[in-house]
Every structure is written in structure tokens, then in C-alpha cells.
Coordinates of N, CA and C in Angstrom, one line a residue:
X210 N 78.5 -21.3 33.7 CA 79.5 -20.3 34.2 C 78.7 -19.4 35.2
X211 N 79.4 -19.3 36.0 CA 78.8 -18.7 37.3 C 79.0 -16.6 37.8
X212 N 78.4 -16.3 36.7 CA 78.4 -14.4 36.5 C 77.5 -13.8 38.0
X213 N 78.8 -13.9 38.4 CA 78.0 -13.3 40.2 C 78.0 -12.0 40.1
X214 N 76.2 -11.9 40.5 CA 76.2 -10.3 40.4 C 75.7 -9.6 41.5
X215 N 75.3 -8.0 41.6 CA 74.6 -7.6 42.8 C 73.1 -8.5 43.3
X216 N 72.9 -8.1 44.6 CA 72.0 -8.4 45.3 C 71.3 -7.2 45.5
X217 N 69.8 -7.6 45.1 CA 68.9 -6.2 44.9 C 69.3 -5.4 46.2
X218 N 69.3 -5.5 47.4 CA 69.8 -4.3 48.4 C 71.0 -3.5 47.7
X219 N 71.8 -4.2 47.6 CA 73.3 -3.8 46.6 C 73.0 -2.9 45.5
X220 N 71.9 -3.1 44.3 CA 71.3 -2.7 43.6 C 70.5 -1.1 44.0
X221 N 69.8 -1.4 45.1 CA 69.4 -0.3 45.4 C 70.4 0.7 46.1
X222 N 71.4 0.0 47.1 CA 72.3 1.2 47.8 C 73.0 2.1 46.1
X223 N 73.2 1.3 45.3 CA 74.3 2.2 44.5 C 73.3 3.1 43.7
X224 N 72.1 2.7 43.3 CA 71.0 3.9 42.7 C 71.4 4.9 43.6
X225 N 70.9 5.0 45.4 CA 71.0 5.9 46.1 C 72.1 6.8 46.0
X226 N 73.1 6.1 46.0 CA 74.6 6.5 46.0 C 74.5 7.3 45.2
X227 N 74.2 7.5 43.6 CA 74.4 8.4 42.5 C 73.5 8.9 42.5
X228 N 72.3 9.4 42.9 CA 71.3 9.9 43.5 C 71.5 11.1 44.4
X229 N 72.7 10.7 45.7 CA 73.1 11.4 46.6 C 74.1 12.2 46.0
X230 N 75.0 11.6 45.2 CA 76.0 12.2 44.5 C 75.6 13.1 44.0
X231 N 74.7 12.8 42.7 CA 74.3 14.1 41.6 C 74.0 15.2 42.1
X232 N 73.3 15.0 43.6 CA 72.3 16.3 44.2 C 73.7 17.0 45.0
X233 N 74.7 16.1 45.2 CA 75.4 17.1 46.1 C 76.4 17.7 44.9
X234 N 76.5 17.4 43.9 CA 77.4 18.1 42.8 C 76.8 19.2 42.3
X235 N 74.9 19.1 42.0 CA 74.3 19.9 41.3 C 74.4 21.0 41.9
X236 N 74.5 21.3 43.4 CA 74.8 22.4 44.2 C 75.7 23.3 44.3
X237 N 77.1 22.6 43.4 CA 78.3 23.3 43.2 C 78.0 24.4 42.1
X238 N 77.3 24.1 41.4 CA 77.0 24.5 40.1 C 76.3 25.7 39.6
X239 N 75.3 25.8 40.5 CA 74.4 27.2 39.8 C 73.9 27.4 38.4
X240 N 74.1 28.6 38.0 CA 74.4 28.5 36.7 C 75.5 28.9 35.9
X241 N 76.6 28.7 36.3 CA 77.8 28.3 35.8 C 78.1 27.8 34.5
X242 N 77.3 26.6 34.4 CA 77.4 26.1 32.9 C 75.9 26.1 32.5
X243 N 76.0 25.6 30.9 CA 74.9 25.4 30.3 C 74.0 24.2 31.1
X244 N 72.9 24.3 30.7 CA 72.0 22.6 31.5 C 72.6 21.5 31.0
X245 N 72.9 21.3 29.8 CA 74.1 20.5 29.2 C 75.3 20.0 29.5
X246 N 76.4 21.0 29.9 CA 77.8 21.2 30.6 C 77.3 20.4 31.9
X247 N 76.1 21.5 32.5 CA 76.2 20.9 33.8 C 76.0 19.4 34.2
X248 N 75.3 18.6 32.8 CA 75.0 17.4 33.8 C 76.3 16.7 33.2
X249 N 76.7 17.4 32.2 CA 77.6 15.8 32.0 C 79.3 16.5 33.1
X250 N 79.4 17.5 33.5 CA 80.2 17.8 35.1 C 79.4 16.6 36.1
X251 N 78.6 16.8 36.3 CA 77.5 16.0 37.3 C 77.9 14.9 37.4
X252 N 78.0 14.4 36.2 CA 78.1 12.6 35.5 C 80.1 12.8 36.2
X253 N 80.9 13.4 35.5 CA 81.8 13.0 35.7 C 82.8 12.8 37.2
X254 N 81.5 13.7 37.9 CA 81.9 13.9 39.6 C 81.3 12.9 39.9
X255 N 80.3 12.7 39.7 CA 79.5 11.1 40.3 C 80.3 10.1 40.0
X256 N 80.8 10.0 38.9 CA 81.3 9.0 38.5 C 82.8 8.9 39.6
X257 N 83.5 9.9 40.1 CA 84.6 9.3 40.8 C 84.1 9.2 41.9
X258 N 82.7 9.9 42.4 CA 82.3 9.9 43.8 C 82.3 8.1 44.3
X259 N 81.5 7.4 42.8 CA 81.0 6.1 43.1 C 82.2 5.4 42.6
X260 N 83.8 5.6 41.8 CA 84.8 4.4 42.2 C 85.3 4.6 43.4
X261 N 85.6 5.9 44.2 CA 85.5 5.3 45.2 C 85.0 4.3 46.2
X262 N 83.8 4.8 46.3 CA 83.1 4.1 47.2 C 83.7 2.8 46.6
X263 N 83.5 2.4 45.1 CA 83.6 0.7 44.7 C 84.7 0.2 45.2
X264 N 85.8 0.8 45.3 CA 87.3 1.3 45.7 C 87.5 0.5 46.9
X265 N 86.7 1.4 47.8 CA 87.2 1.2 49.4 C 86.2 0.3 49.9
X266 N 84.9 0.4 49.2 CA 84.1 -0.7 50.4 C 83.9 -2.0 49.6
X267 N 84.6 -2.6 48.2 CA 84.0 -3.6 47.6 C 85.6 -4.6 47.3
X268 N 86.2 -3.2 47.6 CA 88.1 -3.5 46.9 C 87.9 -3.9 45.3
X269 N 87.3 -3.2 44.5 CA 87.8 -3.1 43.1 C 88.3 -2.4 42.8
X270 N 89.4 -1.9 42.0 CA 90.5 -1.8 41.8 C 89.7 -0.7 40.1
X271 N 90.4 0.5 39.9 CA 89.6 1.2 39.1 C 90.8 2.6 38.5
X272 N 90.7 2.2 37.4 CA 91.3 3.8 36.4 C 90.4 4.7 35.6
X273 N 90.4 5.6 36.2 CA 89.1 6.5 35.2 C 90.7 7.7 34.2
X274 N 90.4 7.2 33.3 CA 91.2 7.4 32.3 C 90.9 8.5 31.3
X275 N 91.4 10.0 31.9 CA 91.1 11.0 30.6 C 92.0 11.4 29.8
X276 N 91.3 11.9 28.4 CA 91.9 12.4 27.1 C 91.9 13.5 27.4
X277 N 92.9 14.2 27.3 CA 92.5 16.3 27.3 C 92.5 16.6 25.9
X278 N 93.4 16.0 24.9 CA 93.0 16.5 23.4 C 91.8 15.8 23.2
X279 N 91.0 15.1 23.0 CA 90.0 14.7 23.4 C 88.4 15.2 23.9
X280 N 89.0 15.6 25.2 CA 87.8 16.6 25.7 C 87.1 14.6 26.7
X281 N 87.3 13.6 27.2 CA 86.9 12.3 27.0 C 87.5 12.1 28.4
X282 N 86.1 10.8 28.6 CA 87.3 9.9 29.6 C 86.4 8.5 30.0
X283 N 87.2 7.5 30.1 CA 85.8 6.2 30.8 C 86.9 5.7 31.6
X284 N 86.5 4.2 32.0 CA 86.7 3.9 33.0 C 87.3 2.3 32.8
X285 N 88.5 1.8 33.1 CA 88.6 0.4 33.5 C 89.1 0.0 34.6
X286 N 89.1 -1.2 34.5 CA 89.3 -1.7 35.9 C 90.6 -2.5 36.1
X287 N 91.0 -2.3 37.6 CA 92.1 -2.8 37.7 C 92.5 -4.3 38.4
X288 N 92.9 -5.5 37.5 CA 92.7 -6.9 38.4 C 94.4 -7.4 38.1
X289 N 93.7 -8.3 39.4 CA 95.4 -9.5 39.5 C 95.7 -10.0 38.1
X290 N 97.2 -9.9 37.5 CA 97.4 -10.4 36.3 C 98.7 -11.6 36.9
X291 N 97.7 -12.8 36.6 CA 98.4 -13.7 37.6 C 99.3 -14.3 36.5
X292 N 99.5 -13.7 35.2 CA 101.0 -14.0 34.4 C 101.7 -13.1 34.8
X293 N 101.9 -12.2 35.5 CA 103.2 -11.3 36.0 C 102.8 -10.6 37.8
X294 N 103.6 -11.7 37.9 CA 103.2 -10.7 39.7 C 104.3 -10.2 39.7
X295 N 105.1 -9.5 39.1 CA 106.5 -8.4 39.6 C 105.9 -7.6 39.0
X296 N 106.3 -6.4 39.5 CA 105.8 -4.7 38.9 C 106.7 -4.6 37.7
X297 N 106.4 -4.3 36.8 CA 107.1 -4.1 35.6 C 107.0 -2.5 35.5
X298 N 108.0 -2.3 35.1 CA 108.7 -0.6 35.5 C 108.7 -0.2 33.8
X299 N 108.2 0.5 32.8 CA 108.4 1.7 31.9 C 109.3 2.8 32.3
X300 N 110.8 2.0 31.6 CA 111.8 3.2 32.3 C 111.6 4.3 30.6
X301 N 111.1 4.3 29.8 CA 110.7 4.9 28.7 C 109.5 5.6 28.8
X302 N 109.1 5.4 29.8 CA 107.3 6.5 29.8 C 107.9 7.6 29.4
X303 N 108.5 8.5 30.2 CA 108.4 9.8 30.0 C 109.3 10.0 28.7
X304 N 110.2 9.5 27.9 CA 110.7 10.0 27.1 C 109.8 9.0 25.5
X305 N 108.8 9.3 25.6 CA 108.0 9.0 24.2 C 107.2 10.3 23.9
X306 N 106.8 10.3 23.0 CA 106.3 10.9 22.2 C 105.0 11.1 22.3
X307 N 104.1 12.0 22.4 CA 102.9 12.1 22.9 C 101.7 11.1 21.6
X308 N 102.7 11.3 20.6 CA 101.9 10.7 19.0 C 102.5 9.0 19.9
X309 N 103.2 8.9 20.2 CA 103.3 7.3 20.5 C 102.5 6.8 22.0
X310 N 102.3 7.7 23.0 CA 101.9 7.2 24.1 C 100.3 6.9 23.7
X311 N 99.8 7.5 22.6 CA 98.7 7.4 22.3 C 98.3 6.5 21.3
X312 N 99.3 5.9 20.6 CA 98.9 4.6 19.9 C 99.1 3.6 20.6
X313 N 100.1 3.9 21.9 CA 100.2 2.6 22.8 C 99.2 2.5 23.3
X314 N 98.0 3.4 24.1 CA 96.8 3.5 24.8 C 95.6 2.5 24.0
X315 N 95.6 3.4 22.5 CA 94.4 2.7 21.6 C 94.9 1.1 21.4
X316 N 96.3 1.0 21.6 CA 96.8 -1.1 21.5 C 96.0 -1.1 22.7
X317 N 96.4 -0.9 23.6 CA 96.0 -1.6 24.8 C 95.4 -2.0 25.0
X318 N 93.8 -0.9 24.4 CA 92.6 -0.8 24.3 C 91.9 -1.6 23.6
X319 N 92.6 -2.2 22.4 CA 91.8 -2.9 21.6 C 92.6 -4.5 21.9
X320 N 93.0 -4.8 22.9 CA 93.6 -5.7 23.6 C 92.5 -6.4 24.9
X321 N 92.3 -5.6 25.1 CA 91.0 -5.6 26.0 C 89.9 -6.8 26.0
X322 N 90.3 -7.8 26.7 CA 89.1 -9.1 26.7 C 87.7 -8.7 26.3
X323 N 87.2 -9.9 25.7 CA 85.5 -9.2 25.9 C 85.1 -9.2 27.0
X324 N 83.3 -9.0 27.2 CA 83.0 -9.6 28.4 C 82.8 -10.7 28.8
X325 N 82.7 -11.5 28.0 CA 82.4 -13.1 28.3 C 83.7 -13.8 28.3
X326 N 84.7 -13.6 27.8 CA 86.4 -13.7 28.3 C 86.6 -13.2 29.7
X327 N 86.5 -12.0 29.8 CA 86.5 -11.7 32.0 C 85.6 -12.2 32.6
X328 N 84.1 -12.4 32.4 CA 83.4 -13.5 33.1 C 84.6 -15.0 33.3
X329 N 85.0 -15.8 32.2 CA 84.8 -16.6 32.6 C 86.2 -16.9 33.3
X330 N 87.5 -16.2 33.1 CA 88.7 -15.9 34.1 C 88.6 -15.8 35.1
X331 N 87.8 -14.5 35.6 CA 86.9 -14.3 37.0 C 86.5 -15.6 37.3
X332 N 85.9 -16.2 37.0 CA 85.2 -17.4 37.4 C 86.0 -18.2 38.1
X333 N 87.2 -18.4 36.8 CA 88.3 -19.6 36.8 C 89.4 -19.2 38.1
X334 N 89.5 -17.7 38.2 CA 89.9 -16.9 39.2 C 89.4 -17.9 40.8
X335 N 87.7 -17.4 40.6 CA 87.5 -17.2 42.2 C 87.3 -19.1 42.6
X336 N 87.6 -20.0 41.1 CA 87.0 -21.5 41.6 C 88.7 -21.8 42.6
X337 N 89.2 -21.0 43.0 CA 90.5 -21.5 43.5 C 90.6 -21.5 45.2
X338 N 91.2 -21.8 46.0 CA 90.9 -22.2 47.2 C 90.6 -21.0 48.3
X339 N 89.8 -20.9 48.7 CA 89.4 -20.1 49.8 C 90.8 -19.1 50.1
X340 N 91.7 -20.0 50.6 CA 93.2 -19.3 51.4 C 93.8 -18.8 49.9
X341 N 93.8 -19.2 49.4 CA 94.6 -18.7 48.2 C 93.8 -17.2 47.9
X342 N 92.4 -17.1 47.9 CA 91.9 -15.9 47.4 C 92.1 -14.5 48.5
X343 N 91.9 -15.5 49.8 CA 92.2 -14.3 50.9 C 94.1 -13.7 51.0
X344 N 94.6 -14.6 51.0 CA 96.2 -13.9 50.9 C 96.3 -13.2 49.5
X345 N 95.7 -13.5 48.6 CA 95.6 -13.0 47.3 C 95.4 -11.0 47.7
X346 N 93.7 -11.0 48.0 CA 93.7 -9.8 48.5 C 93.7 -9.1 49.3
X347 N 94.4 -9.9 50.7 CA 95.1 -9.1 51.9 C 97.2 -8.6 50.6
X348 N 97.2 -9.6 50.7 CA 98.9 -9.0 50.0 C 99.0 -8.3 49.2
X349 N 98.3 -8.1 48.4 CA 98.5 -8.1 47.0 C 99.1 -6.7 46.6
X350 N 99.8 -6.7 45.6 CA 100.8 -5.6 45.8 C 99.9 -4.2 44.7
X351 N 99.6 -3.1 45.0 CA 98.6 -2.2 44.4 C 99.2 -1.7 43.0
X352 N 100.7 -1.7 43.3 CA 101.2 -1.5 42.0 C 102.1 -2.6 41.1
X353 N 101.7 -3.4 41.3 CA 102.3 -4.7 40.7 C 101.4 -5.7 40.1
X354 N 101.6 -6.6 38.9 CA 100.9 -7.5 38.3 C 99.6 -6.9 38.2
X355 N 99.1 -6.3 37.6 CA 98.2 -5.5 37.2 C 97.8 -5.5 36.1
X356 N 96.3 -6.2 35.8 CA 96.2 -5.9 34.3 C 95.0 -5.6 34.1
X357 N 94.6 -4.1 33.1 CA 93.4 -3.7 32.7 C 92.4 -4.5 31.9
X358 N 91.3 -3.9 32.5 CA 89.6 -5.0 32.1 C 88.8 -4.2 31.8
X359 N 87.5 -4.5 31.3 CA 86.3 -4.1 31.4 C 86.1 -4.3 32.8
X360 N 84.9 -2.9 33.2 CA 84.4 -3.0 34.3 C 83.3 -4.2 34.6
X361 N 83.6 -5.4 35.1 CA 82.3 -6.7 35.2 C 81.2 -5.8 35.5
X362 N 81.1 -5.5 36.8 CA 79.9 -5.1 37.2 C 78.5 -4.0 36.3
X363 N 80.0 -3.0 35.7 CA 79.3 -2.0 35.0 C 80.1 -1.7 34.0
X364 N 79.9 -2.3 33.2 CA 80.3 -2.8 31.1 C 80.5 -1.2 31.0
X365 N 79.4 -0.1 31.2 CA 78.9 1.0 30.4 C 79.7 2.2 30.7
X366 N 81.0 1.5 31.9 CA 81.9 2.8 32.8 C 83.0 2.7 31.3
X367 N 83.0 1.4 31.0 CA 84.0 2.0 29.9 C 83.7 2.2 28.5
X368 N 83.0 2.7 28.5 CA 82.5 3.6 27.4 C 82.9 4.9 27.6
X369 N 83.5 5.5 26.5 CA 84.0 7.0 26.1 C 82.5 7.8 26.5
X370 N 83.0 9.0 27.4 CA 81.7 10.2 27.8 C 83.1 11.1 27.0
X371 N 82.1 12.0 26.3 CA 83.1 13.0 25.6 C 82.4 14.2 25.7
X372 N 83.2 15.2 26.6 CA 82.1 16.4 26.7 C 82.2 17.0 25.6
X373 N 80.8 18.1 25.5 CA 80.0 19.3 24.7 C 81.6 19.9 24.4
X374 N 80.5 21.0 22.8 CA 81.6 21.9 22.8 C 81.3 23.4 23.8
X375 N 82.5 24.0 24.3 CA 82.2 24.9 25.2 C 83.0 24.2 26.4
X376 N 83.2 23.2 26.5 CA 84.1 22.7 27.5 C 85.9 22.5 27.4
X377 N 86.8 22.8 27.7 CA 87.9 22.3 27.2 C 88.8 21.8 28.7
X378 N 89.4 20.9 28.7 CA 90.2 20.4 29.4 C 91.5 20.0 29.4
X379 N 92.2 21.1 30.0 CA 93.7 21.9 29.9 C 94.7 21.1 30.8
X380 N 94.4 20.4 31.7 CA 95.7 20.0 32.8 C 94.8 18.6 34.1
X381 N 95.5 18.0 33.2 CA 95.4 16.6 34.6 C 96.6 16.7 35.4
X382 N 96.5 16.5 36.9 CA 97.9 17.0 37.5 C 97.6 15.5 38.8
X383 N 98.4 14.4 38.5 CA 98.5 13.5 39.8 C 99.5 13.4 40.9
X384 N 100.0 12.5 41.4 CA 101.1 12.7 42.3 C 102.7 11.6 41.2
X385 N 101.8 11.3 39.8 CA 102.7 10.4 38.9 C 103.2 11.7 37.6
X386 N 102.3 12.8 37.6 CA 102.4 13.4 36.2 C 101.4 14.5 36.3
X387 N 102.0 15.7 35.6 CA 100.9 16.3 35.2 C 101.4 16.9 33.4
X388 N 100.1 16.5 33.2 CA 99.4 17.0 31.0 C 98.9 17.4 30.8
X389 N 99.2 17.9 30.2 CA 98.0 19.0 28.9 C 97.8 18.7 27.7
X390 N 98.0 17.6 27.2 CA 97.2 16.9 26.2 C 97.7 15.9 26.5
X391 N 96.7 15.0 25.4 CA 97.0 13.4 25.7 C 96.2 12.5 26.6
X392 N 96.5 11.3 27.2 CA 95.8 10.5 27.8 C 96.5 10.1 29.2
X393 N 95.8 10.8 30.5 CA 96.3 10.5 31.7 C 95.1 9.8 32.6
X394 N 95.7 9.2 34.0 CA 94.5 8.5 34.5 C 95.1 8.4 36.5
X395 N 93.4 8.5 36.8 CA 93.4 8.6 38.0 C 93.0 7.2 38.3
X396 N 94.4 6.8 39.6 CA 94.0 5.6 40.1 C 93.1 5.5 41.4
X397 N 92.3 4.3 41.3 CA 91.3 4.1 42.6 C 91.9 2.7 43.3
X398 N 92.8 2.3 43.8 CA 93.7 1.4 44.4 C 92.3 0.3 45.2
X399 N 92.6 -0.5 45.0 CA 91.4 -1.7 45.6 C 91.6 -1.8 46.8
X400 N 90.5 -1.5 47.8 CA 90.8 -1.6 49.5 C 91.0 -0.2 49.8
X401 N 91.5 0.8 49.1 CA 92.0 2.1 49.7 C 91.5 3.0 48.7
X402 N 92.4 4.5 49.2 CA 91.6 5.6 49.1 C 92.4 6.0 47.7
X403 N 91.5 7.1 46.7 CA 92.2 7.2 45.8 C 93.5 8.2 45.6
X404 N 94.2 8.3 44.7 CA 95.3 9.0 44.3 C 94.3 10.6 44.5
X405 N 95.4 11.6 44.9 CA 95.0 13.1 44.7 C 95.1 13.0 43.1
X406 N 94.3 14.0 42.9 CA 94.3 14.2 41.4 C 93.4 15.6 41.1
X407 N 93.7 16.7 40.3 CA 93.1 17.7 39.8 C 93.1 18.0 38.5
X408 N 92.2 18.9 38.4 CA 91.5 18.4 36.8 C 91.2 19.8 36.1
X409 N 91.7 20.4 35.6 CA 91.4 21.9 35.4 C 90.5 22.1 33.8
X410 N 89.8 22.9 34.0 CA 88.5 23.0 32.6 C 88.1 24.2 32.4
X411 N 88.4 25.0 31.1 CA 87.4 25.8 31.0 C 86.4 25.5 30.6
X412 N 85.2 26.6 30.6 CA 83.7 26.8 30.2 C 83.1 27.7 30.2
X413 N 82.7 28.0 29.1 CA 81.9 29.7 29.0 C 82.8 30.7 29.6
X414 N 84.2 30.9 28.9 CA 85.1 31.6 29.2 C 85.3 32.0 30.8
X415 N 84.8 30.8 31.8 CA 85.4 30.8 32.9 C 86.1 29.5 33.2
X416 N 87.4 29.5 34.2 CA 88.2 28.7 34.8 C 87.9 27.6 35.9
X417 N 88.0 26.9 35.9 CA 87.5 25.8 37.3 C 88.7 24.7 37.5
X418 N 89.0 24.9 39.0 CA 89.8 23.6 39.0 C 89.1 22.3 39.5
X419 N 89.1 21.3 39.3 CA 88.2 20.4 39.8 C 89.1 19.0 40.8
X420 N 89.0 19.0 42.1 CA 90.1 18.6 42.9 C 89.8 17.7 43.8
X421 N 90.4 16.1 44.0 CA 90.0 15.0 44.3 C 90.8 15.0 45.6
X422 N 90.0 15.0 46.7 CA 90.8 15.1 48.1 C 90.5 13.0 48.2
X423 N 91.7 12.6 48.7 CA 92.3 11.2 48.8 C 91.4 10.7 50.0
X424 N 91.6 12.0 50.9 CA 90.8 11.8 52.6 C 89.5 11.4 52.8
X425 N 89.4 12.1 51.5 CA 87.5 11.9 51.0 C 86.8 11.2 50.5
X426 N 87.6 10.8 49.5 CA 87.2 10.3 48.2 C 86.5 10.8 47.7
X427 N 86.4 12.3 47.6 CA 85.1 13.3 46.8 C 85.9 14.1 45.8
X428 N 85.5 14.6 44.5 CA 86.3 15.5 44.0 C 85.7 16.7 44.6
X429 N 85.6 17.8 44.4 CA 85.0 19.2 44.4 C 85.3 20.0 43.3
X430 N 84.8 21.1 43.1 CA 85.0 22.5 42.0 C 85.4 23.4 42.8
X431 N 86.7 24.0 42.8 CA 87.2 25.1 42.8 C 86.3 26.4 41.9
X432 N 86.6 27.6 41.9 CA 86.7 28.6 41.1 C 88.1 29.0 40.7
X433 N 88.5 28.9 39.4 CA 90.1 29.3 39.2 C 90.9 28.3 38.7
X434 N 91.9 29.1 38.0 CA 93.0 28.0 38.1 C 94.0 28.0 39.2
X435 N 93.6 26.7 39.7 CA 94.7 27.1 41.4 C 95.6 25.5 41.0
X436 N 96.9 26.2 42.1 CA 97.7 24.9 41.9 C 97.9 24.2 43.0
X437 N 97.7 22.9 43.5 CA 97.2 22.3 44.3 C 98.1 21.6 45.1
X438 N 99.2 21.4 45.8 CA 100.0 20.1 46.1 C 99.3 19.7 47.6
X439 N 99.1 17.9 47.2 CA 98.4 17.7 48.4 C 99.7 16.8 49.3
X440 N 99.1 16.7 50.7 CA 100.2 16.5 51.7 C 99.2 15.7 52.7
X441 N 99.5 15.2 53.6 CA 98.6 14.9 55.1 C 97.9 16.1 55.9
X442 N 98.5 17.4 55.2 CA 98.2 18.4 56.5 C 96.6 18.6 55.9
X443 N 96.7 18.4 54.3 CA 95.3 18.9 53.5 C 94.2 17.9 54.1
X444 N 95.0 16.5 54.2 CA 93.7 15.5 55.1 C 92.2 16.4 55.5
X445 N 92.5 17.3 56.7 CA 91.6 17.9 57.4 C 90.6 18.8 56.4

């Protein structure tokens, strides 16, 4: 079975990457939070800093998926589910029950291939003909036939990070939904730029909004609870 992986230059750009990331997040920070708070903020900005990048310059396809009752969030990935290429529509999302959208989440979850099942699909995937893989990922429709995985490259993105106590996480707000408890997620669309998305948290009885410009693919820290609607004009 053929598990294609990075190429040590590849290896080393993405060390740099989260390297460059952490140092430019650490700077937001001060002493704002504990040494503790702060790194695992750190961890969670790096961490959308770098699906982007995987996002736009590799076209993997990526949901970083948080819990606000919880306090949590990791990461899977988004691939062609070549048993349904039509977008299948949940005309029921919004009228369930927050106790049900969350045992639907943990099915899903434990639905979830191993990794030696996505290895060898992937495999079975890419043994198919050249033209077939390139119309594949020039067409392919971002919200259609979609089905969640383990991250191949990086198994350890979907693993639960669950912050300290002293943190609390009040309002995911996207361009699909915004919650205050429960399980929501920010998409990183394969080829392109990610969904706006804002993230609001207290900490040591201060307010922060934390806010994902699409233009950028960077989140940032606000001070505050601010309410955010993004548009083209925010691009700049």
C-alpha cells in the first residue's frame, strides 16, 4: 500500500510555519492570560493559521470543529464521498434539539474510518486515471458529496484539545449559524479561503473576541465582545 507522505523540505516548511505562527500569536497576548491559557490560545490560532495554509496551497479540505459546553475542539478532514455526489440538504438541522445534535455528532464520530481504512481508499482513490483525478479536483463541488475523515497527514489534529479551567467559550458565530452551546465548526474549503468565523471567550474575567478574516486566512484577538458581520468591504 502506497501511504504518500511529506517530503523533508515539506516537513521542514510546515515546522517553520507553526514556528512563525506561534511567535506572531504570542504577541497578541501579553499578559492577558495565564502561561497556560496562553499557549493553549497559541495552539488554537496556529492551528487555523496552518488549515489554511493546508487549505489553499495543498487543497485539503478541513473542519476544525468546536464544543462550547465543552470548552474543546479538533479537527477533521474534508474528502470526496464518491457514494453520494449530490449535496444532501438537513432540512431538520435547525429544528433538533441541542441533546440530539450532539448524539448525532458523537455517531458520526465513532463512524469515523481508522487510519489504515483512509490510507488504503486514498490509495484506491488516487490508483484511478490521471483525467479522472484532475476533473475530480478542478469541479468538485465544495459543498456536495462530502465525507468526514481523519486527518492522513496529521492523525493528532483530531484529537480533542480541551482548554484549562479559567477559560470559557460563549459564542461560535459563522456565515451558517451562530451558538452558544453545543458543537459548531469552521469550514476550510479545499483550494480556497476559509469561512469568516468568530469565536468569543472569556478569561480571567476579561472578554476577547477571536475573528477569522477569509482575506487572510489569519484569525486575530479582538479586546471585547464585538459583533462582527463580514462583507468584501472588510477584505482590506
Amino acid at each position: 500500500m502506497n501511504q504518500r507522505g511529506f517530503t523533508l523540505l515539506e516537513i521542514i516548511l510546515i515546522i517553520v510555519l507553526f514556528a512563525v505562527a506561534s511567535a506572531l500569536v504570542a504577541r497578541q497576548f501579553g499578559s492577558i492570560f495565564g502561561w497556560k491559557q496562553q499557549g493553549e490560545v497559541r495552539k488554537l490560532l496556529a492551528t487555523v493559521n496552518f488549515l489554511s495554509e493546508e487549505a489553499e496551497g495543498r487543497g485539503n479540505g478541513y473542519r476544525l470543529i468546536i464544543d462550547l459546553s465543552r470548552e474543546s475542539y479538533y479537527v477533521l478532514r474534508e474528502t470526496v464521498d464518491e457514494e453520494r455526489s449530490v449535496r444532501q440538504v438537513d432540512y431538520l438541522a435547525n429544528l433538533r434539539t441541542k441533546k440530539e445534535q450532539e448524539r448525532r455528532a458523537v455517531e458520526e464520530r465513532e463512524q469515523l474510518l481508522s487510519l489504515e481504512e483512509e490510507f488504503e481508499r486514498e490509495d484506491s482513490r488516487q490508483s484511478g486515471s490521471l483525467e479522472t483525478l484532475f476533473f475530480e479536483h478542478i469541479f468538485a463541488d465544495p459543498y456536495g458529496g462530502v465525507r468526514l475523515a481523519r486527518p492522513l497527514e496529521f492523525p493528532e489534529l483530531a484529537q480533542t484539545k480541551t482548554f484549562s479551567d479559567g477559560i470559557d467559550l460563549y459564542e461560535l458565530k459563522t456565515p451558517r449559524e451562530t451558538i452558544e452551546e453545543g458543537e459548531g465548526f469552521i469550514r476550510f474549503p479545499a483550494g480556497g479561503s476559509p469561512e469568516f468565523a468568530s469565536l468569543k471567550l472569556r478569561a480571567n474575567d476579561q472578554v476577547f473576541t477571536l475573528i477569522l478574516n477569509p482575506a487572510t486566512g489569519r484569525m486575530q484577538v479582538v479586546s471585547g465582545d464585538v459583533d462582527f458581520e463580514w462583507n468584501e468591504s472588510n477584505a482590506s
